Amino acid sequence: MNIVDIITKKLNNKTLSPKEIEYFVKTSVSGQTADYQVSALLAAIFVNGMNDEETFFLTKYMMESGDILDFSSVSGIKADKHSTGGVADTVTLIAAPAAASCGVRIIKMSGRGLGYSGGTIDKLSAIPGFTTDISKDEALKMSEKSGIVIMGQTDTLAPADKKIYALRDVTGTVESAPLIVSSILSKKLASGADTIVFDVKCGNGAFMKNINSAKSLALQLTGISSMFGKKTAAVISDMSQPLGMNIGNSLEVIEAIEVLKGNVEGDLYELSCLIGGCMVFQAQKTKSLEDGVELIKKSIKTGQALSKFEEFVAQQGGNAKIINNYGLLPKAGSKIDIKADKNGYINSINTQLIGRASVETGAGRIKKNDSIDLGAGIIMNARIGDFVKEDDILLTILSSTSEKCLSAAEIAKNAFEILPCPIEKPILIKDIITKE
């Protein structure tokens, strides 16, 4: 078999066989196929696409390129979730402990953030002492005891994805549905979950800008997952503005705790209850999705979800006292307010600019090895549809230095469009897709 023949075949828009895809993946990881040849095939896939069978086998062989975790010894259905990434997306910190408090086994492997999309591991790192450096044996024990464990992604999990993604990132081939699906699923399927809930973001702050592309991705994620025998659901949710009001690692931990305390509602609360409800329903703890959502809301109202979060934090070495003392979390020393320049209604928010401003504060990273400021970030004070007066605070920027605050402010000040006429608030949930 020859990689040049495989590249030529896909350039001619022909279907690759399972053996050809297996050869491509294995030789990419081993180095037998040169990076420029891998890039050439990625470009051919980007242009001509892949059918479901090709995407299935690409996912399969990427998944099998490294370790596959086996949590079958843990009783019950193991549930996981995956977000395609957004700004102020703190759903995992709320939905996971809430679902665990309802009897669902949550064994989740998460990553660090890159660009303006924050990573769950970074947020948890803001909690003093908290560790996600957990072995499989430790994860088994924790999941049996508490029902929830969140681990950091390992280098031995789907190494083919690591290699291929790095080349996609520098060759302009990121926005390819089969490559996105195989990247997400190769890691998720190797992580050992029985059921997965996908949160597919849609809007100006998301990878998928419109509902059609978001729905197409959601259908492929659920469809290919079902070919592996996994029970899945996909929620298409709005990302035309930050999901929560806090952006940045310790700031998002605080907001998650406030939601779990029952002190904060709004979009972050509603989406967390829906994602948690999907996990409960998929794990067969309720007879309907609606009952699952209500069970999650009840767990928050009664304090069960907060108690589970406290147990989870302590279990992984974190200082659980943060729940009642936010002063124990990292905090920034400088701040700047961005104010409205006129009266009117918030017509739109450029979420990408808000995300870029948060990175400028130090809350995010551009390169994977960049260090981050766990206390930095942005606090939002207005949402689309809100009426604001001149000099009302739209957001507050927090960072370690005034220079970083000023730099972030230069970006964030252009994120709001204020018009005289009222506008309807965006619909949070665009669609829900399930597939056995």
Coordinates of C-alpha atoms in Angstrom, one line a residue:
M1 CA 0.0 0.0 0.0
N2 CA 1.3 3.5 -0.9
I3 CA 0.3 6.8 0.8
V4 CA 0.6 8.6 -2.6
D5 CA -2.0 6.4 -4.1
I6 CA -4.3 7.0 -1.1
I7 CA -3.8 10.8 -1.4
T8 CA -4.5 10.6 -5.2
K9 CA -7.6 8.6 -4.6
K10 CA -9.1 11.1 -2.2
L11 CA -8.0 14.0 -4.4
N12 CA -10.2 12.4 -7.1
N13 CA -13.1 12.3 -4.6
K14 CA -13.2 8.5 -4.3
T15 CA -14.1 6.5 -1.2
L16 CA -11.1 5.2 0.9
S17 CA -11.3 1.6 2.1
P18 CA -11.0 0.7 5.8
K19 CA -7.5 -0.8 5.1
E20 CA -6.3 2.5 3.4
I21 CA -7.6 4.5 6.3
E22 CA -5.9 2.2 8.8
Y23 CA -2.6 2.4 6.9
F24 CA -2.9 6.2 6.9
V25 CA -3.4 6.5 10.6
K26 CA -0.8 3.9 11.6
T27 CA 1.9 5.3 9.4
S28 CA 1.1 8.9 10.5
V29 CA 1.7 8.0 14.1
S30 CA 4.8 5.9 13.4
G31 CA 6.3 8.6 11.2
Q32 CA 6.5 6.4 8.2
T33 CA 4.2 8.8 6.4
A34 CA 5.8 12.3 6.3
D35 CA 4.0 15.3 7.7
Y36 CA 3.7 16.9 4.3
Q37 CA 2.0 13.7 3.0
V38 CA -0.4 13.6 6.0
S39 CA -1.2 17.3 5.3
A40 CA -1.9 16.5 1.7
L41 CA -4.4 13.9 2.6
L42 CA -6.0 16.2 5.2
A43 CA -6.4 18.8 2.5
A44 CA -8.0 16.3 0.2
I45 CA -10.4 15.3 3.0
F46 CA -11.1 18.9 3.7
V47 CA -12.0 19.6 0.0
N48 CA -13.9 16.3 -0.8
G49 CA -15.1 15.2 2.6
M50 CA -15.8 11.6 3.8
N51 CA -18.9 9.5 4.0
D52 CA -20.1 8.1 7.3
E53 CA -18.3 4.7 6.7
E54 CA -15.0 6.5 6.1
T55 CA -15.5 8.7 9.1
F56 CA -16.4 5.7 11.2
F57 CA -13.1 3.9 10.3
L58 CA -11.0 7.1 10.7
T59 CA -12.5 7.5 14.2
K60 CA -11.9 3.8 14.9
Y61 CA -8.3 3.6 14.0
M62 CA -7.5 7.0 15.6
M63 CA -9.2 5.7 18.8
E64 CA -7.2 2.4 18.6
S65 CA -3.9 4.2 18.1
G66 CA -3.4 4.5 21.9
D67 CA -4.9 3.3 25.2
I68 CA -8.6 2.5 25.5
L69 CA -9.8 2.8 29.1
D70 CA -12.1 0.1 30.4
F71 CA -14.4 1.1 33.2
S72 CA -16.8 -1.9 32.8
S73 CA -16.0 -2.9 36.4
V74 CA -17.7 0.2 37.7
S75 CA -21.4 -0.5 38.3
G76 CA -24.1 1.4 36.4
I77 CA -24.1 3.3 33.1
K78 CA -21.1 5.7 32.8
A79 CA -21.9 9.1 31.3
D80 CA -19.8 11.8 29.8
K81 CA -20.4 15.1 28.1
H82 CA -18.5 17.1 25.5
S83 CA -18.8 20.8 24.5
T84 CA -17.6 22.0 21.2
G85 CA -16.3 25.1 23.0
G86 CA -17.4 28.6 23.8
V87 CA -17.0 31.5 26.2
A88 CA -18.1 31.3 29.9
D89 CA -19.1 27.7 29.3
T90 CA -19.0 26.3 32.8
V91 CA -21.6 23.6 32.3
T92 CA -19.4 20.7 33.3
L93 CA -18.7 22.1 36.8
I94 CA -22.5 22.3 37.4
A95 CA -24.0 19.4 35.3
A96 CA -21.5 16.7 36.3
P97 CA -21.9 16.9 40.1
A98 CA -25.6 17.5 39.8
A99 CA -26.0 14.3 37.6
A100 CA -23.7 12.4 40.0
S101 CA -25.9 13.4 42.9
C102 CA -28.8 11.8 41.0
G103 CA -27.0 8.5 40.8
V104 CA -25.3 8.8 37.4
R105 CA -21.7 7.6 37.2
I106 CA -19.6 10.4 35.8
I107 CA -16.2 9.5 34.5
K108 CA -14.9 12.4 32.5
M109 CA -11.6 13.1 30.8
S110 CA -11.1 16.8 30.0
G111 CA -8.5 19.0 28.5
R112 CA -7.0 22.4 28.9
G113 CA -8.2 25.4 27.0
L114 CA -6.7 26.8 23.8
G115 CA -7.6 30.3 22.4
Y116 CA -10.7 31.9 23.9
S117 CA -12.5 28.6 24.7
G118 CA -11.7 27.8 28.3
G119 CA -10.8 24.3 29.4
T120 CA -12.4 22.4 32.3
I121 CA -9.0 21.4 33.6
D122 CA -7.8 25.0 33.8
K123 CA -10.9 26.0 35.7
L124 CA -10.5 23.2 38.2
S125 CA -6.8 24.1 38.6
A126 CA -7.9 27.4 40.1
I127 CA -9.0 25.4 43.2
P128 CA -6.1 25.2 45.6
G129 CA -4.8 21.6 45.8
F130 CA -7.1 20.2 43.1
T131 CA -5.5 17.6 40.9
T132 CA -6.7 15.9 37.7
D133 CA -3.5 13.8 37.4
I134 CA -5.2 10.6 38.2
S135 CA -4.4 7.0 37.3
K136 CA -7.0 4.6 35.9
D137 CA -7.0 2.7 39.2
E138 CA -7.6 5.9 41.2
A139 CA -10.4 6.8 38.9
L140 CA -12.0 3.4 39.4
K141 CA -12.0 3.9 43.1
M142 CA -13.2 7.5 43.1
S143 CA -16.0 6.7 40.7
E144 CA -17.2 3.8 42.8
K145 CA -17.1 5.9 46.0
S146 CA -18.5 9.3 44.9
G147 CA -19.9 8.6 41.4
I148 CA -17.8 11.3 39.8
V149 CA -14.2 11.8 38.7
I150 CA -12.7 14.3 36.2
M151 CA -9.3 13.3 34.8
G152 CA -6.7 15.1 32.6
Q153 CA -6.2 13.8 29.1
T154 CA -3.2 11.6 28.7
D155 CA -0.6 11.5 25.9
T156 CA -1.4 7.8 25.4
L157 CA -5.0 8.4 24.6
A158 CA -5.6 8.7 20.8
P159 CA -2.1 9.8 19.9
A160 CA -3.1 9.8 16.3
D161 CA -5.5 12.7 17.0
K162 CA -2.7 14.7 18.6
K163 CA -0.5 14.3 15.5
I164 CA -3.3 15.0 13.0
Y165 CA -4.8 17.9 14.9
A166 CA -1.4 19.6 15.2
L167 CA -1.1 19.5 11.4
R168 CA -4.8 20.6 10.8
D169 CA -4.1 23.6 13.0
V170 CA -1.3 24.8 10.8
T171 CA -2.6 23.8 7.3
G172 CA -6.1 25.5 7.4
T173 CA -7.9 22.2 7.5
V174 CA -9.6 22.5 11.0
E175 CA -13.1 23.2 9.6
S176 CA -13.8 19.8 8.2
A177 CA -16.7 17.8 9.6
P178 CA -15.2 14.3 9.3
L179 CA -11.9 15.5 10.9
I180 CA -13.8 17.3 13.7
V181 CA -16.0 14.3 14.4
S182 CA -13.1 11.8 14.4
S183 CA -11.0 14.1 16.6
I184 CA -13.8 14.4 19.2
L185 CA -15.0 10.8 19.1
S186 CA -11.6 9.1 19.0
K187 CA -10.8 10.6 22.5
K188 CA -14.3 10.3 23.9
L189 CA -14.8 6.7 22.8
A190 CA -11.3 5.8 24.2
S191 CA -12.3 7.3 27.6
G192 CA -14.7 4.5 28.4
A193 CA -18.1 6.2 28.7
D194 CA -21.3 4.2 27.9
T195 CA -23.2 7.3 26.9
I196 CA -22.2 10.8 25.8
V197 CA -24.1 14.1 25.7
F198 CA -22.7 16.6 23.1
D199 CA -23.2 20.3 23.6
V200 CA -22.8 21.8 20.1
K201 CA -22.4 25.5 20.3
C202 CA -23.9 27.7 17.6
G203 CA -23.3 31.5 17.0
N204 CA -20.6 34.1 16.6
G205 CA -18.6 32.8 19.6
A206 CA -18.7 29.2 18.4
F207 CA -16.9 27.1 15.8
M208 CA -20.2 26.5 14.1
K209 CA -21.6 29.9 13.2
N210 CA -25.1 28.9 11.9
I211 CA -27.7 26.4 12.8
N212 CA -27.3 24.3 9.6
S213 CA -23.6 23.6 10.2
A214 CA -24.2 23.0 13.9
K215 CA -27.1 20.6 13.2
S216 CA -25.0 18.8 10.6
L217 CA -22.1 18.3 13.1
A218 CA -24.6 17.2 15.8
L219 CA -26.1 14.6 13.5
Q220 CA -22.7 13.2 12.6
L221 CA -21.5 13.1 16.2
T222 CA -24.6 11.1 17.3
G223 CA -24.7 9.0 14.1
I224 CA -21.1 7.9 14.2
S225 CA -21.4 7.3 17.9
S226 CA -24.4 5.0 17.4
M227 CA -22.3 3.0 14.9
F228 CA -20.0 2.3 17.8
G229 CA -23.0 1.2 19.9
K230 CA -23.0 4.3 22.1
K231 CA -26.2 5.9 23.3
T232 CA -25.9 9.7 22.7
A233 CA -27.7 13.0 22.6
A234 CA -26.7 16.4 21.2
V235 CA -28.0 19.7 22.4
I236 CA -27.5 22.7 20.0
S237 CA -27.1 25.7 22.2
D238 CA -26.7 29.4 21.6
M239 CA -23.2 31.1 21.6
S240 CA -24.1 34.5 20.3
Q241 CA -23.1 35.8 23.7
P242 CA -21.1 34.4 26.6
L243 CA -23.1 31.6 28.2
G244 CA -22.4 32.7 31.8
M245 CA -21.6 36.1 33.3
N246 CA -18.0 35.2 34.5
I247 CA -15.2 34.5 32.1
G248 CA -11.9 33.2 33.5
N249 CA -10.9 30.3 35.6
S250 CA -11.5 31.2 39.3
L251 CA -14.3 33.5 38.2
E252 CA -16.1 30.6 36.5
V253 CA -15.6 28.4 39.5
I254 CA -17.3 31.0 41.6
E255 CA -20.2 31.3 39.2
A256 CA -20.6 27.5 39.1
I257 CA -20.8 27.4 42.9
E258 CA -23.3 30.2 42.9
V259 CA -25.5 28.2 40.5
L260 CA -25.2 25.1 42.6
K261 CA -26.1 27.1 45.7
G262 CA -29.3 28.2 43.8
N263 CA -28.4 31.8 43.8
V264 CA -28.0 32.3 40.1
E265 CA -30.3 31.4 37.2
G266 CA -30.3 32.4 33.6
D267 CA -28.7 30.7 30.5
L268 CA -25.9 28.9 32.3
Y269 CA -28.3 27.4 34.8
E270 CA -30.8 26.4 32.2
L271 CA -28.3 24.8 29.9
S272 CA -26.6 23.0 32.8
C273 CA -29.9 21.6 33.9
L274 CA -30.7 20.4 30.3
I275 CA -27.2 18.8 29.8
G276 CA -27.4 17.2 33.3
G277 CA -31.0 16.1 32.6
C278 CA -29.8 14.4 29.3
M279 CA -27.1 12.5 31.2
V280 CA -29.6 11.4 33.8
F281 CA -32.1 10.2 31.2
Q282 CA -29.4 8.5 29.0
A283 CA -28.2 6.7 32.2
Q284 CA -31.8 5.4 32.6
K285 CA -32.4 7.1 35.9
T286 CA -35.7 8.7 34.6
K287 CA -38.3 7.7 32.0
S288 CA -38.1 11.0 30.1
L289 CA -35.7 13.8 29.4
E290 CA -38.2 16.3 31.0
D291 CA -38.1 14.2 34.2
G292 CA -34.3 14.2 34.0
V293 CA -34.2 18.0 33.8
E294 CA -36.6 18.3 36.8
L295 CA -34.4 15.9 38.8
I296 CA -31.3 18.0 38.2
K297 CA -33.2 21.2 39.2
K298 CA -34.4 19.4 42.4
S299 CA -30.8 18.3 43.2
I300 CA -29.7 22.0 43.0
K301 CA -32.7 23.2 45.0
T302 CA -32.2 20.7 47.8
G303 CA -28.4 21.2 48.0
Q304 CA -27.6 17.7 46.9
A305 CA -25.7 18.9 43.8
L306 CA -23.6 21.3 45.9
S307 CA -22.8 18.6 48.4
K308 CA -21.7 16.3 45.6
F309 CA -19.5 19.1 44.2
E310 CA -17.9 19.6 47.7
E311 CA -17.3 15.8 47.9
F312 CA -15.8 15.8 44.4
V313 CA -13.4 18.7 45.2
A314 CA -12.2 17.1 48.4
Q315 CA -11.8 13.7 46.8
Q316 CA -9.4 15.2 44.2
G317 CA -7.3 17.0 46.7
G318 CA -8.9 20.4 46.4
N319 CA -9.7 22.8 49.3
A320 CA -13.5 22.5 49.6
K321 CA -13.6 25.5 51.9
I322 CA -13.7 27.6 48.7
I323 CA -17.4 26.9 48.6
N324 CA -18.0 29.4 51.4
N325 CA -14.8 31.4 51.1
Y326 CA -14.0 32.7 47.5
G327 CA -11.1 34.6 48.9
L328 CA -9.2 31.3 48.8
L329 CA -9.3 31.3 45.0
P330 CA -6.7 33.2 42.9
K331 CA -7.8 36.8 42.2
A332 CA -6.5 39.6 40.0
G333 CA -5.0 42.9 41.4
S334 CA -6.1 45.3 38.7
K335 CA -9.5 46.1 37.0
I336 CA -11.1 48.3 34.4
D337 CA -14.8 48.9 33.7
I338 CA -16.1 49.2 30.1
K339 CA -19.1 51.5 30.1
A340 CA -21.9 52.2 27.6
D341 CA -21.4 55.2 25.5
K342 CA -25.1 55.9 25.0
N343 CA -28.6 54.8 26.0
G344 CA -30.2 51.9 24.2
Y345 CA -30.6 48.2 23.9
I346 CA -27.8 45.6 23.6
N347 CA -28.5 44.5 20.0
S348 CA -25.5 42.2 19.7
I349 CA -22.3 41.0 21.4
N350 CA -19.2 40.0 19.5
T351 CA -18.4 36.9 21.6
Q352 CA -15.1 36.3 19.9
L353 CA -13.9 39.8 20.9
I354 CA -14.9 39.1 24.5
G355 CA -13.1 35.8 24.3
R356 CA -10.0 37.4 22.8
A357 CA -10.1 40.1 25.5
S358 CA -10.2 37.4 28.2
V359 CA -7.1 35.8 26.6
E360 CA -5.4 39.2 26.7
T361 CA -6.0 39.4 30.5
G362 CA -4.0 36.2 30.9
A363 CA -7.1 33.9 31.5
G364 CA -6.5 31.9 28.3
R365 CA -3.6 30.7 26.2
I366 CA -2.6 31.0 22.5
K367 CA -0.1 28.1 22.6
K368 CA -0.5 24.9 24.5
N369 CA 2.5 25.6 26.7
D370 CA 1.5 29.1 27.6
S371 CA 1.0 29.8 31.3
I372 CA -2.3 31.3 32.4
D373 CA -3.4 33.7 35.1
L374 CA -6.0 31.8 37.1
G375 CA -7.4 34.9 38.7
A376 CA -7.8 37.0 35.5
G377 CA -10.9 37.3 33.3
I378 CA -14.0 39.3 32.7
I379 CA -17.3 39.8 34.5
M380 CA -20.2 40.6 32.2
N381 CA -22.9 43.0 33.4
A382 CA -25.2 43.1 30.3
R383 CA -26.8 40.6 27.9
I384 CA -28.5 40.9 24.5
G385 CA -31.8 42.6 24.8
D386 CA -31.0 44.5 28.0
F387 CA -31.6 48.2 28.1
V388 CA -28.6 50.2 29.3
K389 CA -28.0 53.9 30.0
E390 CA -24.9 55.9 29.1
D391 CA -22.1 55.1 31.6
D392 CA -23.7 51.9 32.8
I393 CA -21.0 49.2 33.2
L394 CA -21.1 46.7 30.4
L395 CA -18.3 44.5 31.8
T396 CA -15.3 44.6 34.2
I397 CA -11.9 43.4 33.1
L398 CA -9.6 41.8 35.7
S399 CA -5.9 41.1 35.4
S400 CA -2.6 41.1 37.3
T401 CA -1.5 44.4 35.8
S402 CA -3.2 47.6 34.6
E403 CA -1.3 47.2 31.3
K404 CA -3.0 43.9 30.6
C405 CA -6.4 45.4 31.6
L406 CA -5.9 48.3 29.2
S407 CA -4.9 45.9 26.4
A408 CA -7.9 43.8 27.0
A409 CA -10.1 46.9 27.2
E410 CA -9.0 48.0 23.7
I411 CA -10.5 44.7 22.3
A412 CA -13.6 44.4 24.5
K413 CA -14.8 48.0 24.0
N414 CA -15.8 47.1 20.4
A415 CA -17.8 44.0 21.4
F416 CA -21.2 45.7 22.0
E417 CA -23.7 47.1 19.5
I418 CA -26.2 49.4 21.2
L419 CA -29.3 50.5 19.3
P420 CA -32.4 52.5 20.2
C421 CA -35.0 49.8 19.4
P422 CA -35.7 46.7 21.6
I423 CA -34.6 43.3 20.4
E424 CA -35.7 39.8 21.4
K425 CA -33.3 37.8 23.5
P426 CA -31.6 34.9 21.7
I427 CA -33.2 31.4 22.0
L428 CA -30.8 29.4 24.2
I429 CA -31.7 25.9 23.0
K430 CA -31.8 25.6 19.2
D431 CA -32.4 21.8 18.9
I432 CA -32.0 18.5 20.7
I433 CA -31.0 15.4 18.8
T434 CA -31.0 11.9 20.1
K435 CA -30.0 8.7 18.4
E436 CA -29.7 5.1 19.8

